[in-house]
CSV table of C-alpha atoms in Angstrom, one decimal:
chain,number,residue,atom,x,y,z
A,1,UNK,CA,22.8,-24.4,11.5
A,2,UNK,CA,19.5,-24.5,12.8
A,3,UNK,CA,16.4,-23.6,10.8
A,4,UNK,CA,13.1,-23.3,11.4
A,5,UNK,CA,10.7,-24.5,8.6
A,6,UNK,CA,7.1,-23.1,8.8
A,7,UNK,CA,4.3,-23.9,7.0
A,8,UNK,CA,0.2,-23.5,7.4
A,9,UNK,CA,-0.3,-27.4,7.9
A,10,UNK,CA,1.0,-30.5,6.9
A,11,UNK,CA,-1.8,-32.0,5.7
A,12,UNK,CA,-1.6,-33.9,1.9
A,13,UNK,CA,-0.1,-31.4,-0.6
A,14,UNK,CA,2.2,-30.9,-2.9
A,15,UNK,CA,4.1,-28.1,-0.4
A,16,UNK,CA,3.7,-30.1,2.4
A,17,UNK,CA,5.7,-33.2,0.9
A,18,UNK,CA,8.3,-30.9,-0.9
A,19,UNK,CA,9.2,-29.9,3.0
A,20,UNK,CA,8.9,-33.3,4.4
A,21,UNK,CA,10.8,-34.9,1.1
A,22,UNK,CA,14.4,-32.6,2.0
A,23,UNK,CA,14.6,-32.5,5.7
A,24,UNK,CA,15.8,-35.6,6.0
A,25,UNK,CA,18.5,-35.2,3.5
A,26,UNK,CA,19.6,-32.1,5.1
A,27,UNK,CA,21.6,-33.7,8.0
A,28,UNK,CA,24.0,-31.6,8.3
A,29,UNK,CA,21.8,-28.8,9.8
A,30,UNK,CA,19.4,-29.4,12.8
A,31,UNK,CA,15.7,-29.2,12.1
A,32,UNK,CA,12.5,-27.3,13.6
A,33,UNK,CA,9.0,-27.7,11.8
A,34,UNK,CA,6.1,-24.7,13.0
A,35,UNK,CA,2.6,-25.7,11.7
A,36,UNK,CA,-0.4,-22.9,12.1
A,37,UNK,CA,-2.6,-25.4,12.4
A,38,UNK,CA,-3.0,-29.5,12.1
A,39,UNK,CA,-2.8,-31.8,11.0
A,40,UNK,CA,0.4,-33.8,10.7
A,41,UNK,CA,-0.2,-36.7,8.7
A,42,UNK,CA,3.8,-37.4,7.6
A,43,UNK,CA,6.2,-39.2,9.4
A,44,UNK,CA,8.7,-37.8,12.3
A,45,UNK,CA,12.3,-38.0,11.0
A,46,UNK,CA,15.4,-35.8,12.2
A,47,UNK,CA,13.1,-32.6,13.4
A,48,UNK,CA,11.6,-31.4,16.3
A,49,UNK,CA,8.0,-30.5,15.7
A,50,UNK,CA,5.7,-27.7,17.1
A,51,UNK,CA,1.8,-27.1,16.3
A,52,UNK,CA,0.2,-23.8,17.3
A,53,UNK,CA,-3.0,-24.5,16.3
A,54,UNK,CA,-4.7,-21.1,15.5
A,55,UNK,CA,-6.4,-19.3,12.7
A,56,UNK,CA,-4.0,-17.8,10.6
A,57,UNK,CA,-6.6,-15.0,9.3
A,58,UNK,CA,-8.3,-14.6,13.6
A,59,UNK,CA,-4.6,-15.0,15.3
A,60,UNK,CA,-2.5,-13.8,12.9
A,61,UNK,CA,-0.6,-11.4,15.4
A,62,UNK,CA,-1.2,-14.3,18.4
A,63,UNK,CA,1.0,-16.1,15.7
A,64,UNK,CA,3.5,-13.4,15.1
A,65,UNK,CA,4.5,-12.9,18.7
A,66,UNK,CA,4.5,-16.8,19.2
A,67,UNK,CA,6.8,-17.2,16.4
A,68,UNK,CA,8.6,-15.1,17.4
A,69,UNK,CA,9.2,-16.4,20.4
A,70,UNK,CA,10.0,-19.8,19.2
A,71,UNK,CA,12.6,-18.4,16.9
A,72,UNK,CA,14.4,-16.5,19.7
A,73,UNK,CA,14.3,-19.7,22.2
A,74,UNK,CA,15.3,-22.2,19.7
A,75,UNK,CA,17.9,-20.1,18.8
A,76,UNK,CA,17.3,-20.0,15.1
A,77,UNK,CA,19.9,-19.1,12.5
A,78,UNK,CA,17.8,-19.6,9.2
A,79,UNK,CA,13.9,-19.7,9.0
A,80,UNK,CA,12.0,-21.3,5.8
A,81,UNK,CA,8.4,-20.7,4.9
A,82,UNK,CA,6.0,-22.4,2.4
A,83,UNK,CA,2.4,-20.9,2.2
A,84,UNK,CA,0.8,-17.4,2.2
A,85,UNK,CA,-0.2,-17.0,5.5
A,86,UNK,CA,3.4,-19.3,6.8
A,87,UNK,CA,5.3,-16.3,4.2
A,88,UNK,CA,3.8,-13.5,5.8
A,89,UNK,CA,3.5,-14.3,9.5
A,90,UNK,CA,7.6,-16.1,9.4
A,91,UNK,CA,8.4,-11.9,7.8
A,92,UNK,CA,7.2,-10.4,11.0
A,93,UNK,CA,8.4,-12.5,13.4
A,94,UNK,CA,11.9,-13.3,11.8
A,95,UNK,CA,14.8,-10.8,13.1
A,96,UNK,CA,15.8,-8.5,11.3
A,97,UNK,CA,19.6,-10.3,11.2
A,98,UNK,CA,18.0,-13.8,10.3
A,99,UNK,CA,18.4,-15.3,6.8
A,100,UNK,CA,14.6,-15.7,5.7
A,101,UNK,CA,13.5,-18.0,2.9
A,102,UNK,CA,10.0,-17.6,1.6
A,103,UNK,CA,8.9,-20.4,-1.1
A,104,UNK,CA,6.1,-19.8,-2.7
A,105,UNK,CA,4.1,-22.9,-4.2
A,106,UNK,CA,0.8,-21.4,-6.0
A,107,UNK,CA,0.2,-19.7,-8.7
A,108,UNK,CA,-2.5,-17.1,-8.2
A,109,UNK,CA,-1.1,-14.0,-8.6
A,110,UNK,CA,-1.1,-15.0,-12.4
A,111,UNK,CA,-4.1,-17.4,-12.2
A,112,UNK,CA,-6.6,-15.3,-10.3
A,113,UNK,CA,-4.6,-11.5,-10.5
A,114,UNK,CA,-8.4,-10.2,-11.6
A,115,UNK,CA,-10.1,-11.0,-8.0
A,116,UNK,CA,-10.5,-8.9,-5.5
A,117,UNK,CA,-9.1,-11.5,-2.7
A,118,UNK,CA,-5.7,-12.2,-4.8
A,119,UNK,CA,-5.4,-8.7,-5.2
A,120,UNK,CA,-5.2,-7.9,-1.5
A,121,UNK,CA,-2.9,-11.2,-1.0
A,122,UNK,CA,-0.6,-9.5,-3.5
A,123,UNK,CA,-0.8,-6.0,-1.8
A,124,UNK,CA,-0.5,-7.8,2.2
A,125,UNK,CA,2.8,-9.4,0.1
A,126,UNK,CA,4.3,-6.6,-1.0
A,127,UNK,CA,3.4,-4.1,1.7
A,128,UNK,CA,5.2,-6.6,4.1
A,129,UNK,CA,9.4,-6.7,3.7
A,130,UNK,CA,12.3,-8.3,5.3
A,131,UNK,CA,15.8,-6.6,5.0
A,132,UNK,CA,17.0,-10.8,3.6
A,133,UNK,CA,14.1,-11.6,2.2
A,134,UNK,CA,14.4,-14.4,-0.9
A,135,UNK,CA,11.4,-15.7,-2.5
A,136,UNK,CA,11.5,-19.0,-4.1
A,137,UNK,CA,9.8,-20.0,-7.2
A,138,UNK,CA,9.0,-24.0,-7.4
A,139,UNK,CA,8.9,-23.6,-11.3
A,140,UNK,CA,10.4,-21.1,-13.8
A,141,UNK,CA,6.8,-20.5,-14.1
A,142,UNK,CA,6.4,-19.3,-10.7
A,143,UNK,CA,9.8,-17.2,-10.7
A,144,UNK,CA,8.5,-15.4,-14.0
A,145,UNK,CA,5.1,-14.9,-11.6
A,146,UNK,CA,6.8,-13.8,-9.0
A,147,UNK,CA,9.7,-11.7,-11.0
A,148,UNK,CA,6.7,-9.7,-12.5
A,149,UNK,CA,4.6,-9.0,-9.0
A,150,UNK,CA,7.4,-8.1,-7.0
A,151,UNK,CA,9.9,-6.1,-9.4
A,152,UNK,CA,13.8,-5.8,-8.0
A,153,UNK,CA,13.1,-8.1,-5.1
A,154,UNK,CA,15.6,-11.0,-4.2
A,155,UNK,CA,13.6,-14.1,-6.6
A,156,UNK,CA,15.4,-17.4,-7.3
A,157,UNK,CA,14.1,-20.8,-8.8
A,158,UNK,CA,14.4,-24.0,-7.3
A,159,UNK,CA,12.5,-26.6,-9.2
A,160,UNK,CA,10.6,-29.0,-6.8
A,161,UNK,CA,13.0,-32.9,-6.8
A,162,UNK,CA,11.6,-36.4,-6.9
A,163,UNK,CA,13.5,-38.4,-4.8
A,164,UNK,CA,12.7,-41.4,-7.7
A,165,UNK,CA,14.1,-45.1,-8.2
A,166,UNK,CA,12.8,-45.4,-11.7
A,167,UNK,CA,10.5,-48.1,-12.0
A,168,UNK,CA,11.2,-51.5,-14.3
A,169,UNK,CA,8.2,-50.9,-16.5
A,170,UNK,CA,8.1,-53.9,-19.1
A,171,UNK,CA,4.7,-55.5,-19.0
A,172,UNK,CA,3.1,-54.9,-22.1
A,173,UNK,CA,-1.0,-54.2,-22.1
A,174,UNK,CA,-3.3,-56.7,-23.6
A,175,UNK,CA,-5.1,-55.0,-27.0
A,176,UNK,CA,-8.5,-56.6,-25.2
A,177,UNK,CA,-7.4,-55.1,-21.6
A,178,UNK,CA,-9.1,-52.0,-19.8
A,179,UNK,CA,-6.6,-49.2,-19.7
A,180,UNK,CA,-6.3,-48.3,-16.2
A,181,UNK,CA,-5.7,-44.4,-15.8
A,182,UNK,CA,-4.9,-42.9,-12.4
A,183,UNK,CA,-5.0,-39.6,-11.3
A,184,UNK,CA,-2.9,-38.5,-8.2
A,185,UNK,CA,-4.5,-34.7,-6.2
A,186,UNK,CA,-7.0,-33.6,-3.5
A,187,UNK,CA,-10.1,-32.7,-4.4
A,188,UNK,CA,-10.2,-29.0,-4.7
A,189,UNK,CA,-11.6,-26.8,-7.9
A,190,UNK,CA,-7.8,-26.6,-9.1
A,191,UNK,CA,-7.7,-30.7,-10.1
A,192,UNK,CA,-10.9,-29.8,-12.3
A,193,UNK,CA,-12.5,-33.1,-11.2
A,194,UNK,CA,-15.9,-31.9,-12.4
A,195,UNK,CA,-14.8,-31.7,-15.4
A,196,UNK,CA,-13.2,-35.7,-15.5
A,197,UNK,CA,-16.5,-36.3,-14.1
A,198,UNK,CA,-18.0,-35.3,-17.4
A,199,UNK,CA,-15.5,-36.9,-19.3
A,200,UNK,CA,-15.7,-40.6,-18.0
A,201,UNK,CA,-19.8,-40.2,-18.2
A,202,UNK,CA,-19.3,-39.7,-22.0
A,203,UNK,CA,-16.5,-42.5,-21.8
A,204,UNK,CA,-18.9,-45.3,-20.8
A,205,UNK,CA,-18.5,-47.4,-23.6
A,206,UNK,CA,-14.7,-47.6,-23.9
A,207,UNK,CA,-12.6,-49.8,-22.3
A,208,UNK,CA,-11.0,-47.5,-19.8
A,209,UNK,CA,-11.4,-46.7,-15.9
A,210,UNK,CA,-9.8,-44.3,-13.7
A,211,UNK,CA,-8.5,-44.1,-10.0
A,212,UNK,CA,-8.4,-40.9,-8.6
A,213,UNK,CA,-6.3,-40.3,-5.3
A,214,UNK,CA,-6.6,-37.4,-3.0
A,215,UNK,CA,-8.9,-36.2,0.2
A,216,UNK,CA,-10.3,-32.6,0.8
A,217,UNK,CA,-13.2,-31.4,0.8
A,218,UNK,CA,-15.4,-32.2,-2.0
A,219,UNK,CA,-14.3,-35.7,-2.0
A,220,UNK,CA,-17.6,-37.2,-0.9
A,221,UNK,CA,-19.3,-34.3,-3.3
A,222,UNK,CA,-18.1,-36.3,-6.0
A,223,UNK,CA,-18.4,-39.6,-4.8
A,224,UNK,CA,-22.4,-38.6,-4.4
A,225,UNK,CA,-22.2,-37.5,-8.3
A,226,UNK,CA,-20.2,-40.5,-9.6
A,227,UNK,CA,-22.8,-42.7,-7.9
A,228,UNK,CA,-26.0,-40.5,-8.7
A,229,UNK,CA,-24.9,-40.6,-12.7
A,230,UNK,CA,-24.3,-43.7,-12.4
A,231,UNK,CA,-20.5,-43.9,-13.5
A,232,UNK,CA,-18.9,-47.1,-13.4
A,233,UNK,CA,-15.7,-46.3,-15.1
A,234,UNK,CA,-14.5,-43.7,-12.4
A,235,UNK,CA,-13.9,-44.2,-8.4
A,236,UNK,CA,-12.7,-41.4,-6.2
A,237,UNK,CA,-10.3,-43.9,-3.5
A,238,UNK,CA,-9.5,-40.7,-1.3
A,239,UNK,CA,-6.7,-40.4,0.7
A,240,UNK,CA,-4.5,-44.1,0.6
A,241,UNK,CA,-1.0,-44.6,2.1
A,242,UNK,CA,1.5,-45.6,-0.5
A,243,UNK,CA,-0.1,-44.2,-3.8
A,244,UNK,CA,3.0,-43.9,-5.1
A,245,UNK,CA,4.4,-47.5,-5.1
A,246,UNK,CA,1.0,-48.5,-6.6
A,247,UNK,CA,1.5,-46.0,-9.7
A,248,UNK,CA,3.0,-48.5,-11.4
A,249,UNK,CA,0.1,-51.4,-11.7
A,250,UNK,CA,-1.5,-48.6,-14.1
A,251,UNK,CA,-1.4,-48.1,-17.6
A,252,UNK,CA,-1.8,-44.1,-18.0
A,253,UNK,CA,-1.5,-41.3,-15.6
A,254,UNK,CA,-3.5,-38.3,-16.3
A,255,UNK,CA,-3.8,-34.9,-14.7
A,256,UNK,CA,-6.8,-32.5,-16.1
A,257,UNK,CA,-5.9,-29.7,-13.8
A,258,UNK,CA,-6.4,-26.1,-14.5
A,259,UNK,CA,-3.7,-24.4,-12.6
A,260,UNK,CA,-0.4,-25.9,-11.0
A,261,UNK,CA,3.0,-24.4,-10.1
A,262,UNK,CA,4.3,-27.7,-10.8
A,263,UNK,CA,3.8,-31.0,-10.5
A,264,UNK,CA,5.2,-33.9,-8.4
A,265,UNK,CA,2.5,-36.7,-8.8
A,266,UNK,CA,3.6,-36.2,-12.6
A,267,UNK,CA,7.2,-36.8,-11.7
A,268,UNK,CA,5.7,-39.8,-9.9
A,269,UNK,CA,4.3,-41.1,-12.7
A,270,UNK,CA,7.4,-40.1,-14.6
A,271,UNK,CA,9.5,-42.7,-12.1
A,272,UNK,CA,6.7,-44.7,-12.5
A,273,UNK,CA,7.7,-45.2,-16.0
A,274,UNK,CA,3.7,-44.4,-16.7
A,275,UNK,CA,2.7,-43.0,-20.3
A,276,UNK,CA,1.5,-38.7,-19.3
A,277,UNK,CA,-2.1,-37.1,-20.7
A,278,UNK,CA,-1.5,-33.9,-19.1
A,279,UNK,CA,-3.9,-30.5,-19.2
A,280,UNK,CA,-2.2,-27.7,-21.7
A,281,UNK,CA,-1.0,-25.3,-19.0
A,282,UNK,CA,3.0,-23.8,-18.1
A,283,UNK,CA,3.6,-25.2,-15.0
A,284,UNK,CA,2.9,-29.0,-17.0
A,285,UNK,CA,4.8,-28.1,-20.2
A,286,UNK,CA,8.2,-27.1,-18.1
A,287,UNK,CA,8.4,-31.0,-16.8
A,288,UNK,CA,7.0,-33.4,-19.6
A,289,UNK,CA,8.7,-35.3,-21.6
A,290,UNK,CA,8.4,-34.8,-25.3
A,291,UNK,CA,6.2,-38.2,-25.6
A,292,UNK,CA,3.0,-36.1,-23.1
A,293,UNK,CA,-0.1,-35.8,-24.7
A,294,UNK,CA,-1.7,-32.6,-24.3
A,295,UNK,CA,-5.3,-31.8,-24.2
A,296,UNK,CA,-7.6,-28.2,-23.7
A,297,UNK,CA,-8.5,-28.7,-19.7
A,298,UNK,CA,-11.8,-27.1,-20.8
A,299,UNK,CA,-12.8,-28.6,-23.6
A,300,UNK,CA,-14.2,-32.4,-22.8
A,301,UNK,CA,-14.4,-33.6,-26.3
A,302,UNK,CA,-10.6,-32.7,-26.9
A,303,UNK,CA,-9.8,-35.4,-23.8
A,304,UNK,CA,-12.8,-38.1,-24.5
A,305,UNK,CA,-11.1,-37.8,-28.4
A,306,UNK,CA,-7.5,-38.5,-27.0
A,307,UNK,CA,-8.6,-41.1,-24.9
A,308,UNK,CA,-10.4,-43.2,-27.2
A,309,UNK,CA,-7.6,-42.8,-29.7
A,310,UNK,CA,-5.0,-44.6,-26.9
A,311,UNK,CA,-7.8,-47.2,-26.5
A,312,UNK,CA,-7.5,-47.8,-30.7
A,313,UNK,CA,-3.6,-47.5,-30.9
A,314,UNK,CA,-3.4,-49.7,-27.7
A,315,UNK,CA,-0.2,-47.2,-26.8
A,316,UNK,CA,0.7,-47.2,-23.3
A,317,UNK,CA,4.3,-47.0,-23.9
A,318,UNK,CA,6.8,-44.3,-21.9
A,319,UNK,CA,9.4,-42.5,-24.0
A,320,UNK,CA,13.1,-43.1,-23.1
A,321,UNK,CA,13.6,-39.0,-22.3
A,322,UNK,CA,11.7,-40.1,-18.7
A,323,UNK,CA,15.6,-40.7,-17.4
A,324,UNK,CA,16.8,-36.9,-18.8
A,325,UNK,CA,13.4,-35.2,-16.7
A,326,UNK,CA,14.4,-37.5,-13.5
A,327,UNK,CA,18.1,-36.3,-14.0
A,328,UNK,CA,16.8,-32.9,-14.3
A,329,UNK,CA,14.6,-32.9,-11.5
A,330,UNK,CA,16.8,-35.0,-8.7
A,331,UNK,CA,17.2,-34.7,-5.3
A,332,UNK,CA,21.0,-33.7,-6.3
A,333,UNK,CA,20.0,-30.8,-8.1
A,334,UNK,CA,17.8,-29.5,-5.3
A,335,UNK,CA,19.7,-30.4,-2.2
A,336,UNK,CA,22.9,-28.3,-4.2
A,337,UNK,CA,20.5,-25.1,-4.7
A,338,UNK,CA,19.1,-25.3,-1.4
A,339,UNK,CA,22.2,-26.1,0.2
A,340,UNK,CA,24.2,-22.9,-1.3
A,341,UNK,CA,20.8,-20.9,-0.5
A,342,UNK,CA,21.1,-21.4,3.3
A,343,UNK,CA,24.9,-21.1,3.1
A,344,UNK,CA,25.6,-17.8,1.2
């Protein structure tokens, strides 16, 4: 089978490295990747790639016809999308005979259903069909989202994999140690870095510092306000190769964000073997282990108060139900669902 995998870029992101995680498992079936735009910071494996560099909102029908095009010389069988703009453009273009797989990793028509903009993304979606349409939900969360906006329609979940060896995490903290917390996403309003920002400012006098991974756009924003306040317990590292091999050097991974559809840097951390202080929202709940500490993404003194009390009990300990959430969560599971997907 050939399929054609399109997505808006494949820059950093948790879409982007679902889609670059499975086509090299799949290789069985031959491979074309469609980007709308750059850049391409993965590897080249087992597909043939193609970047049309054009404004998805300016050259939305340039990108239709081109599509198009690409699906009828490549002689496509199956075609696979994984943003808005990828969703909508992959319905036009894809024959009306073509299997068509839309996956759908964000979570605002829940998150942001009252604003304008979302409300005409949801009305462009719906008013848009395909006669074999199926939308994919990365989360149960994101099937019940998706279940409720688009009533009848063809909706199945697919949890996002990690393709994890679990790490051999035995080295115990020292009680007079800094706890090194990392956090793992690019720095967008989503992550709620602002808010961490806050946080580790109030946190000054504890034993603790945190890396935080990720590039985008505000990046050098908050490296401006870390250094104007003066933090010293906090440093934005930006974009580094390898994050995940280095999860395990740390003693707590925590995640403040205030809207996800899922999560794989916490399944990192979960292979990782790394203790979880996640933000009390459904896409997190779905994949933690019962040993996760929860805290109110908007309230600061609910996180600087759970903090300080892992800096008293000194507990940086996983919970042996990390193997059950890899189990649940493998590249098995995913590669059978997808697999039966693209076959039936």
């Amino acid at each position: 089978m050939r399929i054609l995998h399109c997505i808006d870029s494949l820059d950093y992101g948790g879409a982007e490295t679902l889609l670059m995680s499975y086509i090299p498992l799949l290789t069985e079936h031959e491979h074309v990747v469609v980007t709308l735009r750059g850049p391409n910071v993965f590897p080249k494996t087992n597909y043939e790639y193609i970047q049309l560099n054009s404004s998805p909102v300016k050259g939305f029908f340039h990108l239709v016809y081109t599509l198009k095009k690409i699906i009828r010389e490549k002689n496509i069988d199956t075609i696979h999308s994984h943003s808005y703009w990828s969703n909508l453009i992959s319905r036009l273009a894809a024959p009306r005979n073509k299997k068509l797989v839309n996956h759908y990793h964000f979570a605002d028509y829940d998150t942001g259903k009252h604003k304008f903009s979302v409300k005409r993304m949801i009305w462009m979606d719906r008013m848009i069909p395909h006669k074999n349409l199926v939308r994919i939900g990365v989360s149960a969360y994101v099937g019940s989202i998706l279940q409720q906006t688009f009533p009848g329609a063809r909706i199945k979940v697919i949890p996002n994999f990690i393709n994890c060896i679990p790490a051999s995490k035995t080295i115990k903290r020292r009680k007079d140690a800094t706890i090194k917390i990392v956090a793992v996403g690019n720095c967008n309003s989503e992550k709620n870095y602002d808010f961490l920002i806050k946080v580790f400012k109030s946190l000054g006098d504890q034993p603790v510092h945190i890396d935080i991974f990720g590039g985008g756009e505000k990046l050098n924003d908050y490296r401006k306000e870390v250094e104007k306040l003066g933090i010293q317990n906090m440093k934005f590292c930006g974009v580094e190769p390898g994050v995940r091999q280095k999860l395990p050097e740390y003693d707590l991974f925590l995640s403040a964000s205030v809207s996800e559809t899922f999560g794989i840097a916490i399944l990192e951390a979960i292979c990782a073997k790394l203790p979880l202080m996640l933000s009390d929202i459904p896409a997190f709940h779905e994949i933690a282990p019962g040993s996760c500490r929860f805290f109110n993404p908007h309230d600061k003194n609910d996180l600087i108060e759970k903090i300080r009390d892992v800096v008293k009990e000194h507990d940086t300990n996983y919970d042996q139900d990390y193997d059950a959430v890899i189990q649940q969560y493998s590249k098995d599971t995913f590669l059978f669902a997808l697999r039966n997907l693209y076959k039936n």
